[in-house]
Amino acid sequence: MSAGAGEDTAARRVRGRFITFEGGEGSGKTPQSARLVDWLSARGIAVRRTREPGGTPGAEAIRDLVVKGADGRWSALAETLLMFAARDDHLRQVIRPALEAGEWVVCDRFVDSTIAYQGYGRGLGRAAVDDIAAVVVGDTRPDLTLILDLPPSVGLARAAARRGTETRFESLDRTFHDRLRAGFLEIAAAEPDRCAVVDAGAGDTDAIFAAVSRIVAEKLFEEQSGDG
Ligand code: TMP
C-alpha cells in the first residue's frame, strides 16, 4: 500500500535534468536549444529554456554591461565577476528552483563559457574561474553539455550576418576565438561523460539537431529508465 499522497509525491519527485549548450560566436546554440525544448516538451517533459548571462531581470541588466560597449571597459577579472554575479542570481531564482521542482532546464551557456571566454580567451586562467565557480555554483552542475563546435571564421561570419548591438566579444581578434575554441575542446576532453562535441560547422540545422536529440536520448533517457 502506498503512503499518504503527499509523501508519495515527495518520494517520487526527482530532480530535473540540467542541459547546457556551449560554443563560440555564431555556433547556432539559440536555434538548437529552442528546438530541444520543443522536442522535450513533445515527450511530456516539463522544461524551461533560459540563457546566460541573463535569465532574471537582474542578470539581464548585468548582460547589458558585459556584452555591450567598448572591449576594454572591464578587466578580465571584473568581467568574470560580473558573469558570476549574473549566474548567482540566475541559479537562485530560476535554475535551482526549477530543477528541485522536477523541471528540466535547458540553458544557453553556463560555467564552461566563463572558462573558455574569460579563462582561456581573456587569459585569466582556468584555476581562478574554477575557484569562483566552487563558491557560486557548488553542486549545481549540468548533467549534459552540448558543445557546438565550428571554425571561428565560419561562426564569426554567421554572427556578423545577424549582428545587433551585442558585439563586444565578436569584435575581438581571431586568436581570442581560437583560444576559446581550444578551451571548449579541452573541457570536453577532460569530462567526456558530461560533454558531447557536436560538429556545427557542416550540415544544416536539421542535421545538427538530429545529432543533438540523439545525444540527449542516449545520455539522459536511458539513464532515466535505469533509475527505475
Ligand atoms: P550569447 O552570444 O550566447 O548570447 O552570449 C553572450 C556573450 O557573452 C557571448 O559573446 C559570450 C559571452 N559570455 C562570456 O564571455 N562569459 C560567460 O560566462 C558567458 C555566459 C557568456
CSV table of C-alpha atoms and ligand atoms in Angstrom, one decimal:
chain,number,residue,atom,x,y,z
A,1,MET,CA,0.0,0.0,0.0
A,2,SER,CA,1.2,3.5,-0.7
A,3,ALA,CA,1.9,6.0,2.0
A,4,GLY,CA,-0.1,9.3,2.1
A,5,ALA,CA,-0.5,11.1,-1.3
A,6,GLY,CA,1.8,14.0,-0.3
A,7,GLU,CA,4.6,11.7,0.9
A,8,ASP,CA,4.2,9.6,-2.2
A,9,THR,CA,4.6,12.6,-4.5
A,10,ALA,CA,7.6,13.8,-2.5
A,11,ALA,CA,9.3,10.5,-2.7
A,12,ARG,CA,8.7,10.3,-6.4
A,13,ARG,CA,9.8,13.8,-7.3
A,14,VAL,CA,13.2,13.6,-8.9
A,15,ARG,CA,15.4,16.4,-9.7
A,16,GLY,CA,15.0,17.7,-13.2
A,17,ARG,CA,17.9,17.3,-15.7
A,18,PHE,CA,20.2,20.2,-16.4
A,19,ILE,CA,21.3,20.6,-20.1
A,20,THR,CA,23.6,23.3,-21.3
A,21,PHE,CA,24.6,24.5,-24.8
A,22,GLU,CA,28.1,25.9,-25.3
A,23,GLY,CA,30.1,27.2,-28.3
A,24,GLY,CA,31.8,30.2,-29.8
A,25,GLU,CA,30.1,33.1,-31.6
A,26,GLY,CA,27.6,32.0,-34.3
A,27,SER,CA,27.7,28.4,-33.3
A,28,GLY,CA,23.8,28.1,-33.5
A,29,LYS,CA,23.1,27.4,-29.8
A,30,THR,CA,20.0,29.5,-29.8
A,31,PRO,CA,18.0,27.7,-32.5
A,32,GLN,CA,19.3,24.3,-31.3
A,33,SER,CA,18.2,24.9,-27.7
A,34,ALA,CA,14.8,26.2,-28.9
A,35,ARG,CA,14.3,23.0,-30.9
A,36,LEU,CA,15.4,20.8,-28.0
A,37,VAL,CA,12.9,22.5,-25.7
A,38,ASP,CA,10.1,21.8,-28.2
A,39,TRP,CA,11.3,18.2,-28.6
A,40,LEU,CA,11.4,17.5,-24.9
A,41,SER,CA,8.0,19.2,-24.4
A,42,ALA,CA,6.5,17.0,-27.1
A,43,ARG,CA,7.7,14.0,-25.0
A,44,GLY,CA,5.8,15.2,-22.0
A,45,ILE,CA,8.8,16.7,-20.1
A,46,ALA,CA,8.3,20.0,-18.2
A,47,VAL,CA,11.2,22.1,-19.4
A,48,ARG,CA,12.4,25.6,-19.0
A,49,ARG,CA,14.6,27.4,-21.5
A,50,THR,CA,16.9,30.1,-20.3
A,51,ARG,CA,20.3,31.7,-21.0
A,52,GLU,CA,23.4,33.2,-19.6
A,53,PRO,CA,24.4,35.9,-18.9
A,54,GLY,CA,20.7,36.5,-18.2
A,55,GLY,CA,17.6,34.6,-17.3
A,56,THR,CA,16.4,37.0,-14.5
A,57,PRO,CA,15.8,40.8,-14.6
A,58,GLY,CA,19.0,41.4,-12.6
A,59,ALA,CA,21.1,39.1,-14.7
A,60,GLU,CA,19.7,40.6,-17.9
A,61,ALA,CA,20.8,44.0,-16.6
A,62,ILE,CA,24.3,42.7,-16.0
A,63,ARG,CA,24.2,41.2,-19.5
A,64,ASP,CA,23.9,44.6,-21.0
A,65,LEU,CA,27.1,45.6,-19.0
A,66,VAL,CA,29.2,42.8,-20.4
A,67,VAL,CA,28.0,42.3,-24.0
A,68,LYS,CA,27.8,46.0,-25.0
A,69,GLY,CA,30.3,48.8,-25.2
A,70,ALA,CA,34.0,49.0,-25.8
A,71,ASP,CA,36.1,45.9,-25.5
A,72,GLY,CA,38.4,47.4,-22.8
A,73,ARG,CA,35.6,48.6,-20.4
A,74,TRP,CA,36.3,45.7,-18.0
A,75,SER,CA,39.4,43.9,-16.7
A,76,ALA,CA,39.3,40.1,-17.2
A,77,LEU,CA,38.6,39.6,-13.5
A,78,ALA,CA,35.8,42.2,-13.4
A,79,GLU,CA,34.2,40.6,-16.4
A,80,THR,CA,34.4,37.2,-14.7
A,81,LEU,CA,32.9,38.5,-11.5
A,82,LEU,CA,30.0,40.1,-13.5
A,83,MET,CA,29.4,36.8,-15.2
A,84,PHE,CA,29.3,35.1,-11.8
A,85,ALA,CA,27.1,37.8,-10.2
A,86,ALA,CA,24.6,37.2,-13.0
A,87,ARG,CA,24.9,33.4,-12.6
A,88,ASP,CA,24.3,33.6,-8.8
A,89,ASP,CA,21.0,35.4,-9.3
A,90,HIS,CA,20.0,33.0,-12.1
A,91,LEU,CA,20.9,29.9,-10.1
A,92,ARG,CA,19.0,31.1,-7.0
A,93,GLN,CA,15.9,32.5,-8.8
A,94,VAL,CA,15.5,30.1,-11.8
A,95,ILE,CA,17.8,27.1,-12.2
A,96,ARG,CA,17.8,25.6,-8.7
A,97,PRO,CA,14.1,26.1,-8.0
A,98,ALA,CA,13.2,24.6,-11.4
A,99,LEU,CA,15.4,21.5,-11.0
A,100,GLU,CA,14.2,20.9,-7.5
A,101,ALA,CA,10.6,21.1,-8.8
A,102,GLY,CA,11.4,18.3,-11.2
A,103,GLU,CA,11.6,20.6,-14.3
A,104,TRP,CA,14.3,20.1,-16.9
A,105,VAL,CA,16.4,23.2,-17.6
A,106,VAL,CA,18.0,23.9,-21.0
A,107,CYS,CA,20.4,26.8,-20.7
A,108,ASP,CA,22.3,28.7,-23.5
A,109,ARG,CA,25.8,28.9,-21.9
A,110,PHE,CA,26.9,28.3,-18.3
A,111,VAL,CA,30.2,28.0,-16.4
A,112,ASP,CA,32.1,26.5,-19.4
A,113,SER,CA,31.6,29.8,-21.3
A,114,THR,CA,33.4,31.6,-18.4
A,115,ILE,CA,36.2,29.0,-18.5
A,116,ALA,CA,36.5,29.4,-22.3
A,117,TYR,CA,35.9,33.2,-22.7
A,118,GLN,CA,37.5,34.6,-19.5
A,119,GLY,CA,39.8,31.7,-18.5
A,120,TYR,CA,41.2,30.9,-21.9
A,121,GLY,CA,40.2,33.8,-24.1
A,122,ARG,CA,41.0,36.7,-21.8
A,123,GLY,CA,43.8,34.8,-20.2
A,124,LEU,CA,42.6,34.8,-16.6
A,125,GLY,CA,43.4,31.1,-16.3
A,126,ARG,CA,41.2,28.2,-15.5
A,127,ALA,CA,42.0,27.9,-11.8
A,128,ALA,CA,40.6,31.3,-10.9
A,129,VAL,CA,37.3,30.5,-12.7
A,130,ASP,CA,37.1,27.1,-11.1
A,131,ASP,CA,37.6,28.6,-7.6
A,132,ILE,CA,34.8,31.2,-8.1
A,133,ALA,CA,32.6,28.5,-9.6
A,134,ALA,CA,33.1,26.3,-6.5
A,135,VAL,CA,31.5,29.1,-4.4
A,136,VAL,CA,28.8,30.3,-6.7
A,137,VAL,CA,27.7,27.1,-8.5
A,138,GLY,CA,28.6,24.5,-5.9
A,139,ASP,CA,26.9,21.2,-6.9
A,140,THR,CA,24.5,22.6,-9.5
A,141,ARG,CA,26.4,21.3,-12.4
A,142,PRO,CA,25.0,20.3,-15.8
A,143,ASP,CA,24.0,16.6,-16.4
A,144,LEU,CA,24.8,17.1,-20.1
A,145,THR,CA,26.7,19.8,-22.0
A,146,LEU,CA,26.4,20.0,-25.8
A,147,ILE,CA,29.4,21.9,-27.2
A,148,LEU,CA,28.6,23.2,-30.7
A,149,ASP,CA,32.0,23.2,-32.4
A,150,LEU,CA,32.9,25.0,-35.6
A,151,PRO,CA,35.8,27.0,-37.0
A,152,PRO,CA,35.8,30.6,-35.7
A,153,SER,CA,35.9,32.0,-39.2
A,154,VAL,CA,32.6,30.3,-40.0
A,155,GLY,CA,30.9,31.3,-36.7
A,156,LEU,CA,32.0,34.9,-36.9
A,157,ALA,CA,30.7,35.3,-40.4
A,158,ARG,CA,27.4,33.9,-39.3
A,159,ALA,CA,27.3,36.2,-36.2
A,160,ALA,CA,28.2,39.2,-38.4
A,161,ALA,CA,25.3,38.5,-40.7
A,162,ARG,CA,22.8,38.9,-37.8
A,163,ARG,CA,24.8,41.5,-35.9
A,164,GLY,CA,22.9,43.6,-33.4
A,165,THR,CA,24.2,45.7,-30.6
A,166,GLU,CA,25.8,42.9,-28.6
A,167,THR,CA,29.2,42.9,-30.4
A,168,ARG,CA,31.7,43.2,-27.6
A,169,PHE,CA,33.1,39.6,-27.9
A,170,GLU,CA,32.5,39.3,-31.7
A,171,SER,CA,34.9,42.2,-32.3
A,172,LEU,CA,37.9,40.5,-30.6
A,173,ASP,CA,40.6,39.2,-32.8
A,174,ARG,CA,40.9,35.7,-34.3
A,175,THR,CA,43.4,34.5,-31.8
A,176,PHE,CA,40.9,35.1,-29.0
A,177,HIS,CA,38.3,33.0,-30.8
A,178,ASP,CA,40.9,30.3,-31.5
A,179,ARG,CA,41.8,30.2,-27.8
A,180,LEU,CA,38.2,29.8,-26.7
A,181,ARG,CA,37.5,27.1,-29.2
A,182,ALA,CA,40.6,25.2,-27.9
A,183,GLY,CA,39.3,25.8,-24.4
A,184,PHE,CA,35.9,24.3,-25.1
A,185,LEU,CA,37.6,21.2,-26.7
A,186,GLU,CA,39.8,20.8,-23.6
A,187,ILE,CA,36.8,21.0,-21.3
A,188,ALA,CA,35.1,18.3,-23.4
A,189,ALA,CA,38.2,16.1,-23.4
A,190,ALA,CA,38.5,16.3,-19.7
A,191,GLU,CA,34.9,15.5,-19.0
A,192,PRO,CA,33.7,13.1,-21.6
A,193,ASP,CA,30.8,11.7,-19.5
A,194,ARG,CA,29.2,15.2,-19.2
A,195,CYS,CA,30.2,16.8,-22.5
A,196,ALA,CA,29.4,15.9,-26.1
A,197,VAL,CA,31.0,17.8,-29.0
A,198,VAL,CA,28.7,18.4,-32.0
A,199,ASP,CA,30.1,19.4,-35.4
A,200,ALA,CA,28.2,22.6,-36.0
A,201,GLY,CA,30.3,23.7,-39.0
A,202,ALA,CA,28.9,21.3,-41.5
A,203,GLY,CA,25.3,20.3,-42.2
A,204,ASP,CA,22.1,22.3,-41.8
A,205,THR,CA,20.1,23.0,-38.7
A,206,ASP,CA,18.1,19.7,-39.1
A,207,ALA,CA,21.2,17.6,-39.4
A,208,ILE,CA,22.7,19.2,-36.3
A,209,PHE,CA,19.5,18.8,-34.4
A,210,ALA,CA,19.4,15.1,-35.3
A,211,ALA,CA,22.8,14.8,-33.6
A,212,VAL,CA,21.7,16.8,-30.6
A,213,SER,CA,18.5,14.9,-30.0
A,214,ARG,CA,20.3,11.5,-30.4
A,215,ILE,CA,22.8,12.5,-27.8
A,216,VAL,CA,20.1,13.7,-25.3
A,217,ALA,CA,18.2,10.5,-25.8
A,218,GLU,CA,21.3,8.3,-25.3
A,219,LYS,CA,22.7,10.2,-22.3
A,220,LEU,CA,19.5,11.1,-20.4
A,221,PHE,CA,16.6,8.9,-21.4
A,222,GLU,CA,18.4,5.6,-20.9
A,223,GLU,CA,19.8,6.8,-17.6
A,224,GLN,CA,16.3,7.8,-16.5
A,225,SER,CA,14.8,4.5,-17.3
A,226,GLY,CA,17.7,2.9,-15.4
A,227,ASP,CA,16.7,5.0,-12.3
A,228,GLY,CA,13.6,2.9,-12.2
B,1,TMP,P1,25.4,34.7,-26.4
B,1,TMP,O1,26.1,35.1,-27.7
B,1,TMP,O2,25.4,33.2,-26.3
B,1,TMP,O3,24.1,35.3,-26.3
B,1,TMP,O4,26.3,35.2,-25.2
B,1,TMP,C1,26.6,36.5,-24.9
B,1,TMP,C2,28.1,36.8,-24.9
B,1,TMP,O5,28.6,36.6,-23.6
B,1,TMP,C3,28.9,35.8,-25.8
B,1,TMP,O6,29.8,36.7,-26.6
B,1,TMP,C4,29.8,35.1,-24.8
B,1,TMP,C5,29.8,35.9,-23.6
B,1,TMP,N1,30.0,35.2,-22.3
B,1,TMP,C6,31.2,35.2,-21.7
B,1,TMP,O7,32.1,35.8,-22.1
B,1,TMP,N2,31.3,34.5,-20.5
B,1,TMP,C7,30.3,33.8,-19.9
B,1,TMP,O8,30.4,33.3,-18.8
B,1,TMP,C8,29.0,33.8,-20.6
B,1,TMP,C9,27.8,33.1,-20.0
B,1,TMP,C10,28.9,34.5,-21.8
